[in-house]
Tab-separated table of C-alpha atoms in Angstrom:
chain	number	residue	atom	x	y	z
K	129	UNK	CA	3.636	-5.311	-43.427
K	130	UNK	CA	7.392	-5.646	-44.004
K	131	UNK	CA	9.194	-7.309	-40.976
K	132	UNK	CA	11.238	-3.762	-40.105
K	133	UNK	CA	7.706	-2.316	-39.378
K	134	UNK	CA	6.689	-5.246	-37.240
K	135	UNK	CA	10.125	-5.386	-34.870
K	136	UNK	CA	9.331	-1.659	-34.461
K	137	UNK	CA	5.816	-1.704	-33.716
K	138	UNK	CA	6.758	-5.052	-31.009
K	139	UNK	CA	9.703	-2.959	-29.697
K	140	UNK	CA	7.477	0.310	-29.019
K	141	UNK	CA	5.092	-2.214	-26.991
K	142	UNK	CA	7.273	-3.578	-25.065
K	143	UNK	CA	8.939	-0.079	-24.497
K	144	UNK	CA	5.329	1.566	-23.545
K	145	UNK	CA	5.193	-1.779	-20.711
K	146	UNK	CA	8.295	-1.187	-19.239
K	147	UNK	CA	7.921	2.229	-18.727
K	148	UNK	CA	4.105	1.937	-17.770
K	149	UNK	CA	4.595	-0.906	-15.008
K	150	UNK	CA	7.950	-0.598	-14.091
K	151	UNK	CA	6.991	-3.077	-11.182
K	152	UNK	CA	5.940	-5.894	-13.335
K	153	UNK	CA	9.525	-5.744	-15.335
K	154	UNK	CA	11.602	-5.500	-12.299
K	155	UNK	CA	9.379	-7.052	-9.324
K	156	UNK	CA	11.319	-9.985	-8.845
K	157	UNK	CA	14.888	-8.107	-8.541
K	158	UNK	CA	13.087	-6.286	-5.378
K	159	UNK	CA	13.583	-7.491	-1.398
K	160	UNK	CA	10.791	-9.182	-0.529
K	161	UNK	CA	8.990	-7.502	2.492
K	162	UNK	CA	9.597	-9.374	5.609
K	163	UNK	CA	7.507	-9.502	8.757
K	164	UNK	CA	8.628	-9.400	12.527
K	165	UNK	CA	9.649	-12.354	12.771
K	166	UNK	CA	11.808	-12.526	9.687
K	167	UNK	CA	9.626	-14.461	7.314
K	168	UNK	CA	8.707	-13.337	3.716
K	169	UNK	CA	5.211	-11.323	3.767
K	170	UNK	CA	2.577	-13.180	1.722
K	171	UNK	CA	-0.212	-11.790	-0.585
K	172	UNK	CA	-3.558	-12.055	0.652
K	173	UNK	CA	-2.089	-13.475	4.287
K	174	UNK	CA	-3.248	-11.132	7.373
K	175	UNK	CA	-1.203	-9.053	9.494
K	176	UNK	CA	-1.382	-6.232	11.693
K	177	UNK	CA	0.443	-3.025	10.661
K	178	UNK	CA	1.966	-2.207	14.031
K	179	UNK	CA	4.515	1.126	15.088
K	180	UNK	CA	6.194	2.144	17.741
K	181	UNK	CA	4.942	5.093	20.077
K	182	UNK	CA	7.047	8.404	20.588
K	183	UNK	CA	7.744	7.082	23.956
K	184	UNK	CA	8.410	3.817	23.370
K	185	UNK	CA	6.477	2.497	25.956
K	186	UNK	CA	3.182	1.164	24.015
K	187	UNK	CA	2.933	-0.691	20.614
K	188	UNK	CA	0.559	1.329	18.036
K	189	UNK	CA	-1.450	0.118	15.777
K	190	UNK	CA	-3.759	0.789	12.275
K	191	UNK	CA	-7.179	0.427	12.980
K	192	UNK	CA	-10.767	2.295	11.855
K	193	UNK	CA	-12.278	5.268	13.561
K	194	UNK	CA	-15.564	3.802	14.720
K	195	UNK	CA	-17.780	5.057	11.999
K	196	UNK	CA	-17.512	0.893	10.223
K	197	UNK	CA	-15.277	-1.357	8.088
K	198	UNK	CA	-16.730	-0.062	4.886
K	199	UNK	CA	-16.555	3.909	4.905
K	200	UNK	CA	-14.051	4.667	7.645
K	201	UNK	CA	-11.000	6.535	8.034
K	202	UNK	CA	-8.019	4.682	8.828
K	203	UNK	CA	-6.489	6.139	11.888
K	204	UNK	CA	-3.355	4.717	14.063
K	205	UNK	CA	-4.295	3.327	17.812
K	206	UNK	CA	-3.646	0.896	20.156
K	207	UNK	CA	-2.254	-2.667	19.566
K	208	UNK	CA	-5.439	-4.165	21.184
K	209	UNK	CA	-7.992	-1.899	18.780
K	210	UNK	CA	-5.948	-2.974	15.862
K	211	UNK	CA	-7.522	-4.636	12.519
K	212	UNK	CA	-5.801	-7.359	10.154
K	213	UNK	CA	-5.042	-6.222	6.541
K	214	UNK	CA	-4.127	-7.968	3.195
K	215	UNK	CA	-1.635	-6.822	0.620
K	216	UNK	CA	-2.180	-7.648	-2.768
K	217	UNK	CA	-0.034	-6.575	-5.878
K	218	UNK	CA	-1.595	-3.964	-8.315
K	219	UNK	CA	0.096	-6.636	-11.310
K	220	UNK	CA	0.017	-9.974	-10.645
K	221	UNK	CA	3.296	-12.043	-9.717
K	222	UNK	CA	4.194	-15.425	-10.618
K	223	UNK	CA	4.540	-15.961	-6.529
K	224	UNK	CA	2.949	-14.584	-3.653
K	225	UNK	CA	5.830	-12.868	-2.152
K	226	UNK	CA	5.041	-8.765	-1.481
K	227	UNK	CA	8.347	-7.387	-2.302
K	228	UNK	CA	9.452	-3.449	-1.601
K	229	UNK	CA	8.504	-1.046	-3.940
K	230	UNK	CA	5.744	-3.036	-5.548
K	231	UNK	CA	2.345	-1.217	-5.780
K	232	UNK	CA	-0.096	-2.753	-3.722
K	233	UNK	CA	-3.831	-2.417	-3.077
K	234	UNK	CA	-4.347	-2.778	0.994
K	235	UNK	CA	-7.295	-3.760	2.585
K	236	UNK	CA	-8.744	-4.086	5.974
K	237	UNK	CA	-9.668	-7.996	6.027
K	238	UNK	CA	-13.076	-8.212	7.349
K	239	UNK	CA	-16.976	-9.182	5.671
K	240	UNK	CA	-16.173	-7.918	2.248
K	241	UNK	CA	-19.860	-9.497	0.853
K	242	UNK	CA	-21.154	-6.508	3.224
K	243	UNK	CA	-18.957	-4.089	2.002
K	244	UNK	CA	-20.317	-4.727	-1.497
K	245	UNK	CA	-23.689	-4.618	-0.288
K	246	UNK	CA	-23.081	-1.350	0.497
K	247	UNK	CA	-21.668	-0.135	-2.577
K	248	UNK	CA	-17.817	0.144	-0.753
K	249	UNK	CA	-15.239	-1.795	-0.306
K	250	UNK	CA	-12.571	-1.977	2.726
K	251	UNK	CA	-9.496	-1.292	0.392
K	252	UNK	CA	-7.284	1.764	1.532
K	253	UNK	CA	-8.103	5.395	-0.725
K	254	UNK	CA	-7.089	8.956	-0.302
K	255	UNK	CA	-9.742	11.710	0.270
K	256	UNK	CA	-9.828	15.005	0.987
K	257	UNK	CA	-11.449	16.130	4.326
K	258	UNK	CA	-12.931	19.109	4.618
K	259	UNK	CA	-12.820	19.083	8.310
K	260	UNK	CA	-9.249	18.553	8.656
K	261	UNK	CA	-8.492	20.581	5.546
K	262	UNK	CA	-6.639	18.277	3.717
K	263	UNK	CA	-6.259	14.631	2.226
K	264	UNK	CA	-6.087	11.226	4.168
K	265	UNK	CA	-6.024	7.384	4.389
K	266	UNK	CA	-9.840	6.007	4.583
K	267	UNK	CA	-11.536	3.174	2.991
K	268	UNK	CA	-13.689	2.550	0.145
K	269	UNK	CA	-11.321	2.379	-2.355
K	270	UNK	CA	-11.126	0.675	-6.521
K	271	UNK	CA	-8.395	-2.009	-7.299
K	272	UNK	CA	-5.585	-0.946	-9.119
K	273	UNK	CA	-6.449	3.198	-8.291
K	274	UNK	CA	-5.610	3.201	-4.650
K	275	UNK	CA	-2.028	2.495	-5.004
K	276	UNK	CA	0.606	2.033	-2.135
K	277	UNK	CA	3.835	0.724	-1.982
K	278	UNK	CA	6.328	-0.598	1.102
K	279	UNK	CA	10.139	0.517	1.495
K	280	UNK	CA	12.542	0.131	3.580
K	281	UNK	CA	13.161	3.146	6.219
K	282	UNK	CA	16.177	4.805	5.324
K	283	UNK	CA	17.184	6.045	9.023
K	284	UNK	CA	16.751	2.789	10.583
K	285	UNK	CA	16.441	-0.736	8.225
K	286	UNK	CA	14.976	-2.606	10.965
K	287	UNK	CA	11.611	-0.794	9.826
K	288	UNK	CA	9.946	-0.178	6.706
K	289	UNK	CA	7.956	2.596	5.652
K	290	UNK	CA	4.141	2.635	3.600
K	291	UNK	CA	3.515	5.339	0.658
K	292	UNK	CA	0.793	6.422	-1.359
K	293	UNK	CA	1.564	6.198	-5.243
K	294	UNK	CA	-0.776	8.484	-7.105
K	295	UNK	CA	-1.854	7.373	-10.427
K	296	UNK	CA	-0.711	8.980	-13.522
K	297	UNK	CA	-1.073	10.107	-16.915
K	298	UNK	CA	0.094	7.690	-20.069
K	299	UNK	CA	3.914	7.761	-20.327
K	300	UNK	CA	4.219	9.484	-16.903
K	301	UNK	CA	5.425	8.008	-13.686
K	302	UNK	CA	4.129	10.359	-10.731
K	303	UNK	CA	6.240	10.459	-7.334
K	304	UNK	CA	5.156	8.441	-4.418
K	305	UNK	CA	4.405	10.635	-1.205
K	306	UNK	CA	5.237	9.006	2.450
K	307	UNK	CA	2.375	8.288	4.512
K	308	UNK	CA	2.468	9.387	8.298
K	309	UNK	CA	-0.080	10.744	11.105
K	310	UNK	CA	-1.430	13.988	11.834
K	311	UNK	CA	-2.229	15.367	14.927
K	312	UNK	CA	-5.615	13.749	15.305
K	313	UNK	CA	-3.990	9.967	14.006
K	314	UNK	CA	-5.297	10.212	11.244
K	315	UNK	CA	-3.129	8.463	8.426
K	316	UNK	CA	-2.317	10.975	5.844
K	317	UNK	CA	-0.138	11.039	2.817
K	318	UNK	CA	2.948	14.017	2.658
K	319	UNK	CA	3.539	13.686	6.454
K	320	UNK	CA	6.955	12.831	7.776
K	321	UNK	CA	6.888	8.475	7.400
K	322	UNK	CA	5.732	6.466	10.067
K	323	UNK	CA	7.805	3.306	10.733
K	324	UNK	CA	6.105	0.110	11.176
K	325	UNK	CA	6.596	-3.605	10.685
K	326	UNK	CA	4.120	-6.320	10.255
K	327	UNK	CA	2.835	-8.893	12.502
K	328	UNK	CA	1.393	-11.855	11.179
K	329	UNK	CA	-2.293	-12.343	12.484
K	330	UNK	CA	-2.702	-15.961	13.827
């Protein structure tokens, strides 16, 4: 193969990467995520997603709707009904800082071995109830399809906000939707963002 061919098949490679994983190209130019208390927020550490109420005067909180860690949708509640999750990067990093914009897979931390044993796992998914007539957060989800990503929110910097990235076709780089509550708490993806910050769970 003459060495024109070669530098042109190498440069359409790394081409197809770039554009295919924009993260892993650019990952380390991004902010790193930061928790309340001003530290960088670690892969696989545990913290509770917290947000503040409409009236200010309670803390809210991510958390399950009863029906068990392995098949549940996730739903926003009170600080003290609150469950730790884990980030962890779609494409591995060379450090274990979770930095804005990244896609993530996010997990409830809990007994994972019985999650298996039951055919689920307690990573974050989108699904589409019928009852509520439309899609939203639950668990059960497959690493590296149920991606999400963390920003900063735009109207006030002090928060940040979560989104769902929906996977997409070769050579096509699909828009990432907001993630916010409905009426019922439900987290859902399309609704106006919800701003949160992490707490580190000690």
């Amino acid at each position: 193969m003459k060495i024109t061919e070669v530098l042109g098949l190498s440069f359409l490679l790394f081409a197809f990467i770039g554009t295919s994983f924009p993260e892993a190209v650019h990952a380390k130019d991004a902010a790193a995520v930061l928790d309340v208390f001003g530290h960088e927020v670690q892969a696989g550490a545990r913290y509770l997603i917290v947000a503040p109420s409409t009236d200010n005067t309670t803390t809210l909180a991510v958390t399950i709707n009863g029906q068990g860690l392995c098949n549940s949708d996730v739903i926003l509640s009170t600080l003290n009904e609150s469950l730790p999750i884990t980030f962890s990067p779609v494409i591995q990093s060379t450090d274990s800082v979770i930095r804005e914009g990244t896609h993530l897979n996010v997990n409830f931390a809990g007994p994972i071995a019985m999650c298996a044993m039951a055919g689920v796992t307690p990573m974050w998914k989108i699904r589409f109830s019928t009852t509520l007539k439309g899609y939203i957060v639950t668990t059960g989800g497959v690493d590296r399809l149920n991606r999400f990503k963390i920003t900063k929110y735009e109207g006030d910097n002090s928060f940040y906000q979560l989104s769902f990235c929906p996977m997409s076709e070769p050579f096509c780089e699909c828009s990432c939707v907001p993630v916010g509550v409905n009426g019922d708490k439900n987290l859902v993806p399309g609704a106006g963002p919800l701003l949160v910050m992490f707490e580190p769970d000690e």
